[in-house]
């Protein structure tokens, strides 16, 4: 199972859209893909994928022991699944706990795509602590490029060596 983080220190650069598109494409190629929304409090993948009304549990519930992970996973289509973000941050959300949760379903998925929140705080650090590689999203404007640079440096500082750049809204 490969864990990919999609990150940027700036919002509005297309992280969520990229996650959904890559997840759908991998699923079309017979891969089992779990999208994990890491944007605690603002989650959007459930809305983008049209399953907001079906989403009851989230990965925070799994870490806290409120449910088994299968109850927190929503099937989107054949091979594509979603695990929503919690509404509030908890001190229980540690890199170790998150890593253990992901390891528990290693046999069920080929790819886990983590949609990191904007910024470099808690959700970003959880993503960097468990990812095998990172796609840093940016638009071509100077503010977005600066934010992408900070995100890449942050991921590199957490030991991620395989970092790629995707530029959105580029003519």
mmCIF file of N, CA and C in Angstrom, residues 78-153:
data_model
loop_
_atom_site.group_PDB
_atom_site.id
_atom_site.type_symbol
_atom_site.label_atom_id
_atom_site.label_comp_id
_atom_site.label_asym_id
_atom_site.label_seq_id
_atom_site.Cartn_x
_atom_site.Cartn_y
_atom_site.Cartn_z
ATOM 1 N N UNK A 78 -16.742 1.672 -7.693
ATOM 2 C CA UNK A 78 -15.965 0.447 -7.671
ATOM 3 C C UNK A 78 -14.475 0.767 -7.528
ATOM 4 N N UNK A 79 -13.896 0.413 -6.382
ATOM 5 C CA UNK A 79 -12.471 0.626 -6.152
ATOM 6 C C UNK A 79 -12.107 1.944 -5.514
ATOM 7 N N UNK A 80 -13.060 2.861 -5.335
ATOM 8 C CA UNK A 80 -12.771 4.176 -4.752
ATOM 9 C C UNK A 80 -13.578 4.371 -3.471
ATOM 10 N N UNK A 81 -12.871 4.750 -2.410
ATOM 11 C CA UNK A 81 -13.480 4.885 -1.087
ATOM 12 C C UNK A 81 -13.019 6.191 -0.443
ATOM 13 N N UNK A 82 -13.790 6.649 0.529
ATOM 14 C CA UNK A 82 -13.477 7.895 1.236
ATOM 15 C C UNK A 82 -13.571 7.697 2.734
ATOM 16 N N UNK A 83 -12.647 8.319 3.435
ATOM 17 C CA UNK A 83 -12.703 8.430 4.887
ATOM 18 C C UNK A 83 -12.667 9.924 5.198
ATOM 19 N N UNK A 84 -13.746 10.432 5.774
ATOM 20 C CA UNK A 84 -13.883 11.860 6.029
ATOM 21 C C UNK A 84 -13.034 12.314 7.209
ATOM 22 N N UNK A 85 -12.809 13.615 7.264
ATOM 23 C CA UNK A 85 -12.066 14.229 8.363
ATOM 24 C C UNK A 85 -13.008 14.504 9.528
ATOM 25 N N UNK A 86 -12.476 14.511 10.740
ATOM 26 C CA UNK A 86 -13.284 14.890 11.894
ATOM 27 C C UNK A 86 -13.588 16.392 11.888
ATOM 28 N N UNK A 87 -14.568 16.770 12.673
ATOM 29 C CA UNK A 87 -14.978 18.168 12.769
ATOM 30 C C UNK A 87 -14.013 18.970 13.651
ATOM 31 N N UNK A 88 -13.500 18.336 14.701
ATOM 32 C CA UNK A 88 -12.620 19.027 15.650
ATOM 33 C C UNK A 88 -11.320 18.264 15.829
ATOM 34 N N UNK A 89 -10.244 19.011 16.126
ATOM 35 C CA UNK A 89 -8.955 18.378 16.404
ATOM 36 C C UNK A 89 -8.966 17.817 17.825
ATOM 37 N N UNK A 90 -8.280 16.713 18.023
ATOM 38 C CA UNK A 90 -8.147 16.091 19.335
ATOM 39 C C UNK A 90 -6.673 15.770 19.580
ATOM 40 N N UNK A 91 -6.270 15.853 20.805
ATOM 41 C CA UNK A 91 -4.893 15.481 21.170
ATOM 42 C C UNK A 91 -4.627 14.002 20.902
ATOM 43 N N UNK A 92 -5.688 13.229 20.728
ATOM 44 C CA UNK A 92 -5.549 11.805 20.438
ATOM 45 C C UNK A 92 -5.060 11.551 19.009
ATOM 46 N N UNK A 93 -5.116 12.563 18.160
ATOM 47 C CA UNK A 93 -4.687 12.405 16.773
ATOM 48 C C UNK A 93 -3.181 12.610 16.689
ATOM 49 N N UNK A 94 -2.464 11.523 16.889
ATOM 50 C CA UNK A 94 -1.003 11.556 16.848
ATOM 51 C C UNK A 94 -0.517 10.833 15.593
ATOM 52 N N UNK A 95 0.709 11.107 15.209
ATOM 53 C CA UNK A 95 1.302 10.414 14.066
ATOM 54 C C UNK A 95 1.301 8.910 14.324
ATOM 55 N N UNK A 96 1.655 8.503 15.529
ATOM 56 C CA UNK A 96 1.707 7.071 15.853
ATOM 57 C C UNK A 96 0.333 6.435 15.717
ATOM 58 N N UNK A 97 -0.700 7.085 16.255
ATOM 59 C CA UNK A 97 -2.055 6.553 16.173
ATOM 60 C C UNK A 97 -2.570 6.519 14.745
ATOM 61 N N UNK A 98 -2.254 7.561 13.991
ATOM 62 C CA UNK A 98 -2.693 7.629 12.601
ATOM 63 C C UNK A 98 -1.996 6.552 11.775
ATOM 64 N N UNK A 99 -0.712 6.371 12.023
ATOM 65 C CA UNK A 99 0.070 5.347 11.318
ATOM 66 C C UNK A 99 -0.471 3.949 11.625
ATOM 67 N N UNK A 100 -0.808 3.711 12.888
ATOM 68 C CA UNK A 100 -1.359 2.412 13.275
ATOM 69 C C UNK A 100 -2.708 2.173 12.603
ATOM 70 N N UNK A 101 -3.528 3.216 12.537
ATOM 71 C CA UNK A 101 -4.823 3.082 11.878
ATOM 72 C C UNK A 101 -4.639 2.713 10.407
ATOM 73 N N UNK A 102 -3.752 3.428 9.705
ATOM 74 C CA UNK A 102 -3.512 3.144 8.293
ATOM 75 C C UNK A 102 -2.971 1.726 8.090
ATOM 76 N N UNK A 103 -2.089 1.308 8.963
ATOM 77 C CA UNK A 103 -1.506 -0.038 8.852
ATOM 78 C C UNK A 103 -2.574 -1.116 8.994
ATOM 79 N N UNK A 104 -3.639 -0.829 9.739
ATOM 80 C CA UNK A 104 -4.677 -1.835 9.976
ATOM 81 C C UNK A 104 -5.480 -2.170 8.720
ATOM 82 N N UNK A 105 -5.442 -1.319 7.714
ATOM 83 C CA UNK A 105 -6.143 -1.679 6.486
ATOM 84 C C UNK A 105 -5.242 -1.743 5.265
ATOM 85 N N UNK A 106 -4.004 -2.095 5.510
ATOM 86 C CA UNK A 106 -3.036 -2.218 4.420
ATOM 87 C C UNK A 106 -3.443 -3.267 3.390
ATOM 88 N N UNK A 107 -4.087 -4.341 3.806
ATOM 89 C CA UNK A 107 -4.470 -5.403 2.873
ATOM 90 C C UNK A 107 -5.668 -5.022 2.011
ATOM 91 N N UNK A 108 -6.383 -3.972 2.395
ATOM 92 C CA UNK A 108 -7.624 -3.615 1.702
ATOM 93 C C UNK A 108 -7.447 -2.597 0.565
ATOM 94 N N UNK A 109 -6.308 -1.889 0.548
ATOM 95 C CA UNK A 109 -6.139 -0.817 -0.430
ATOM 96 C C UNK A 109 -4.758 -0.865 -1.058
ATOM 97 N N UNK A 110 -4.701 -0.451 -2.331
ATOM 98 C CA UNK A 110 -3.422 -0.335 -3.025
ATOM 99 C C UNK A 110 -2.803 1.038 -2.775
ATOM 100 N N UNK A 111 -3.672 2.052 -2.712
ATOM 101 C CA UNK A 111 -3.232 3.434 -2.499
ATOM 102 C C UNK A 111 -4.098 4.101 -1.443
ATOM 103 N N UNK A 112 -3.460 4.910 -0.628
ATOM 104 C CA UNK A 112 -4.164 5.827 0.267
ATOM 105 C C UNK A 112 -3.693 7.223 -0.125
ATOM 106 N N UNK A 113 -4.645 8.086 -0.450
ATOM 107 C CA UNK A 113 -4.322 9.457 -0.830
ATOM 108 C C UNK A 113 -4.834 10.374 0.264
ATOM 109 N N UNK A 114 -3.911 11.076 0.896
ATOM 110 C CA UNK A 114 -4.246 11.984 1.990
ATOM 111 C C UNK A 114 -4.369 13.403 1.455
ATOM 112 N N UNK A 115 -5.538 13.984 1.560
ATOM 113 C CA UNK A 115 -5.766 15.364 1.160
ATOM 114 C C UNK A 115 -5.459 16.284 2.319
ATOM 115 N N UNK A 116 -4.250 16.831 2.342
ATOM 116 C CA UNK A 116 -3.795 17.671 3.457
ATOM 117 C C UNK A 116 -4.555 18.999 3.490
ATOM 118 N N UNK A 117 -4.684 19.575 4.660
ATOM 119 C CA UNK A 117 -5.303 20.901 4.754
ATOM 120 C C UNK A 117 -4.322 21.986 4.313
ATOM 121 N N UNK A 118 -4.848 23.172 4.047
ATOM 122 C CA UNK A 118 -3.969 24.322 3.815
ATOM 123 C C UNK A 118 -3.232 24.600 5.122
ATOM 124 N N UNK A 119 -2.043 25.123 5.019
ATOM 125 C CA UNK A 119 -1.269 25.429 6.223
ATOM 126 C C UNK A 119 -0.270 24.338 6.540
ATOM 127 N N UNK A 120 0.464 24.571 7.622
ATOM 128 C CA UNK A 120 1.547 23.669 8.009
ATOM 129 C C UNK A 120 1.378 23.170 9.438
ATOM 130 N N UNK A 121 0.142 23.079 9.885
ATOM 131 C CA UNK A 121 -0.123 22.731 11.281
ATOM 132 C C UNK A 121 -0.430 21.247 11.459
ATOM 133 N N UNK A 122 -1.332 20.928 12.363
ATOM 134 C CA UNK A 122 -1.596 19.563 12.824
ATOM 135 C C UNK A 122 -1.892 18.563 11.716
ATOM 136 N N UNK A 123 -2.893 18.843 10.863
ATOM 137 C CA UNK A 123 -3.248 17.906 9.802
ATOM 138 C C UNK A 123 -2.108 17.690 8.825
ATOM 139 N N UNK A 124 -1.394 18.758 8.504
ATOM 140 C CA UNK A 124 -0.233 18.684 7.625
ATOM 141 C C UNK A 124 0.825 17.763 8.236
ATOM 142 N N UNK A 125 1.071 17.918 9.527
ATOM 143 C CA UNK A 125 2.090 17.108 10.207
ATOM 144 C C UNK A 125 1.686 15.636 10.286
ATOM 145 N N UNK A 126 0.386 15.370 10.462
ATOM 146 C CA UNK A 126 -0.068 13.977 10.437
ATOM 147 C C UNK A 126 0.204 13.362 9.066
ATOM 148 N N UNK A 127 -0.082 14.115 8.015
ATOM 149 C CA UNK A 127 0.153 13.625 6.653
ATOM 150 C C UNK A 127 1.631 13.327 6.414
ATOM 151 N N UNK A 128 2.478 14.254 6.788
ATOM 152 C CA UNK A 128 3.913 14.086 6.579
ATOM 153 C C UNK A 128 4.508 12.961 7.400
ATOM 154 N N UNK A 129 3.881 12.676 8.531
ATOM 155 C CA UNK A 129 4.398 11.628 9.405
ATOM 156 C C UNK A 129 4.127 10.217 8.924
ATOM 157 N N UNK A 130 3.241 10.073 7.932
ATOM 158 C CA UNK A 130 2.876 8.728 7.487
ATOM 159 C C UNK A 130 3.077 8.490 5.989
ATOM 160 N N UNK A 131 3.317 9.533 5.220
ATOM 161 C CA UNK A 131 3.343 9.418 3.753
ATOM 162 C C UNK A 131 4.619 8.780 3.227
ATOM 163 N N UNK A 132 4.466 8.075 2.109
ATOM 164 C CA UNK A 132 5.603 7.545 1.364
ATOM 165 C C UNK A 132 6.128 8.591 0.386
ATOM 166 N N UNK A 133 5.214 9.416 -0.126
ATOM 167 C CA UNK A 133 5.587 10.457 -1.068
ATOM 168 C C UNK A 133 4.580 11.596 -0.975
ATOM 169 N N UNK A 134 4.911 12.712 -1.607
ATOM 170 C CA UNK A 134 4.062 13.895 -1.526
ATOM 171 C C UNK A 134 3.973 14.585 -2.882
ATOM 172 N N UNK A 135 2.770 15.001 -3.228
ATOM 173 C CA UNK A 135 2.556 15.872 -4.376
ATOM 174 C C UNK A 135 2.228 17.240 -3.791
ATOM 175 N N UNK A 136 3.042 18.218 -4.093
ATOM 176 C CA UNK A 136 2.802 19.588 -3.635
ATOM 177 C C UNK A 136 2.067 20.317 -4.746
ATOM 178 N N UNK A 137 0.929 20.875 -4.411
ATOM 179 C CA UNK A 137 0.099 21.596 -5.381
ATOM 180 C C UNK A 137 0.407 23.086 -5.313
ATOM 181 N N UNK A 138 0.348 23.719 -6.498
ATOM 182 C CA UNK A 138 0.558 25.162 -6.579
ATOM 183 C C UNK A 138 -0.175 25.700 -7.798
ATOM 184 N N UNK A 139 -0.434 26.987 -7.779
ATOM 185 C CA UNK A 139 -0.811 27.702 -8.989
ATOM 186 C C UNK A 139 0.411 28.542 -9.333
ATOM 187 N N UNK A 140 0.469 29.147 -10.512
ATOM 188 C CA UNK A 140 1.696 29.843 -10.900
ATOM 189 C C UNK A 140 1.925 31.208 -10.246
ATOM 190 N N UNK A 141 1.005 31.671 -9.403
ATOM 191 C CA UNK A 141 1.202 32.993 -8.807
ATOM 192 C C UNK A 141 2.257 32.940 -7.695
ATOM 193 N N UNK A 142 2.941 34.045 -7.422
ATOM 194 C CA UNK A 142 4.048 34.067 -6.461
ATOM 195 C C UNK A 142 3.673 33.620 -5.046
ATOM 196 N N UNK A 143 2.487 33.970 -4.579
ATOM 197 C CA UNK A 143 2.081 33.570 -3.221
ATOM 198 C C UNK A 143 1.937 32.056 -3.140
ATOM 199 N N UNK A 144 1.320 31.474 -4.148
ATOM 200 C CA UNK A 144 1.125 30.030 -4.175
ATOM 201 C C UNK A 144 2.457 29.291 -4.295
ATOM 202 N N UNK A 145 3.362 29.823 -5.094
ATOM 203 C CA UNK A 145 4.679 29.194 -5.240
ATOM 204 C C UNK A 145 5.446 29.244 -3.922
ATOM 205 N N UNK A 146 5.353 30.366 -3.223
ATOM 206 C CA UNK A 146 5.993 30.455 -1.904
ATOM 207 C C UNK A 146 5.402 29.420 -0.957
ATOM 208 N N UNK A 147 4.065 29.305 -0.957
ATOM 209 C CA UNK A 147 3.397 28.335 -0.078
ATOM 210 C C UNK A 147 3.803 26.903 -0.438
ATOM 211 N N UNK A 148 3.934 26.622 -1.721
ATOM 212 C CA UNK A 148 4.368 25.292 -2.147
ATOM 213 C C UNK A 148 5.791 25.000 -1.686
ATOM 214 N N UNK A 149 6.629 26.020 -1.739
ATOM 215 C CA UNK A 149 8.007 25.863 -1.266
ATOM 216 C C UNK A 149 8.031 25.508 0.214
ATOM 217 N N UNK A 150 7.229 26.205 1.010
ATOM 218 C CA UNK A 150 7.154 25.921 2.451
ATOM 219 C C UNK A 150 6.627 24.500 2.700
ATOM 220 N N UNK A 151 5.611 24.103 1.914
ATOM 221 C CA UNK A 151 5.060 22.756 2.085
ATOM 222 C C UNK A 151 6.105 21.697 1.744
ATOM 223 N N UNK A 152 6.829 21.883 0.647
ATOM 224 C CA UNK A 152 7.863 20.925 0.259
ATOM 225 C C UNK A 152 8.967 20.860 1.315
ATOM 226 N N UNK A 153 9.377 22.020 1.837
ATOM 227 C CA UNK A 153 10.403 22.031 2.886
ATOM 228 C C UNK A 153 9.906 21.317 4.139
#
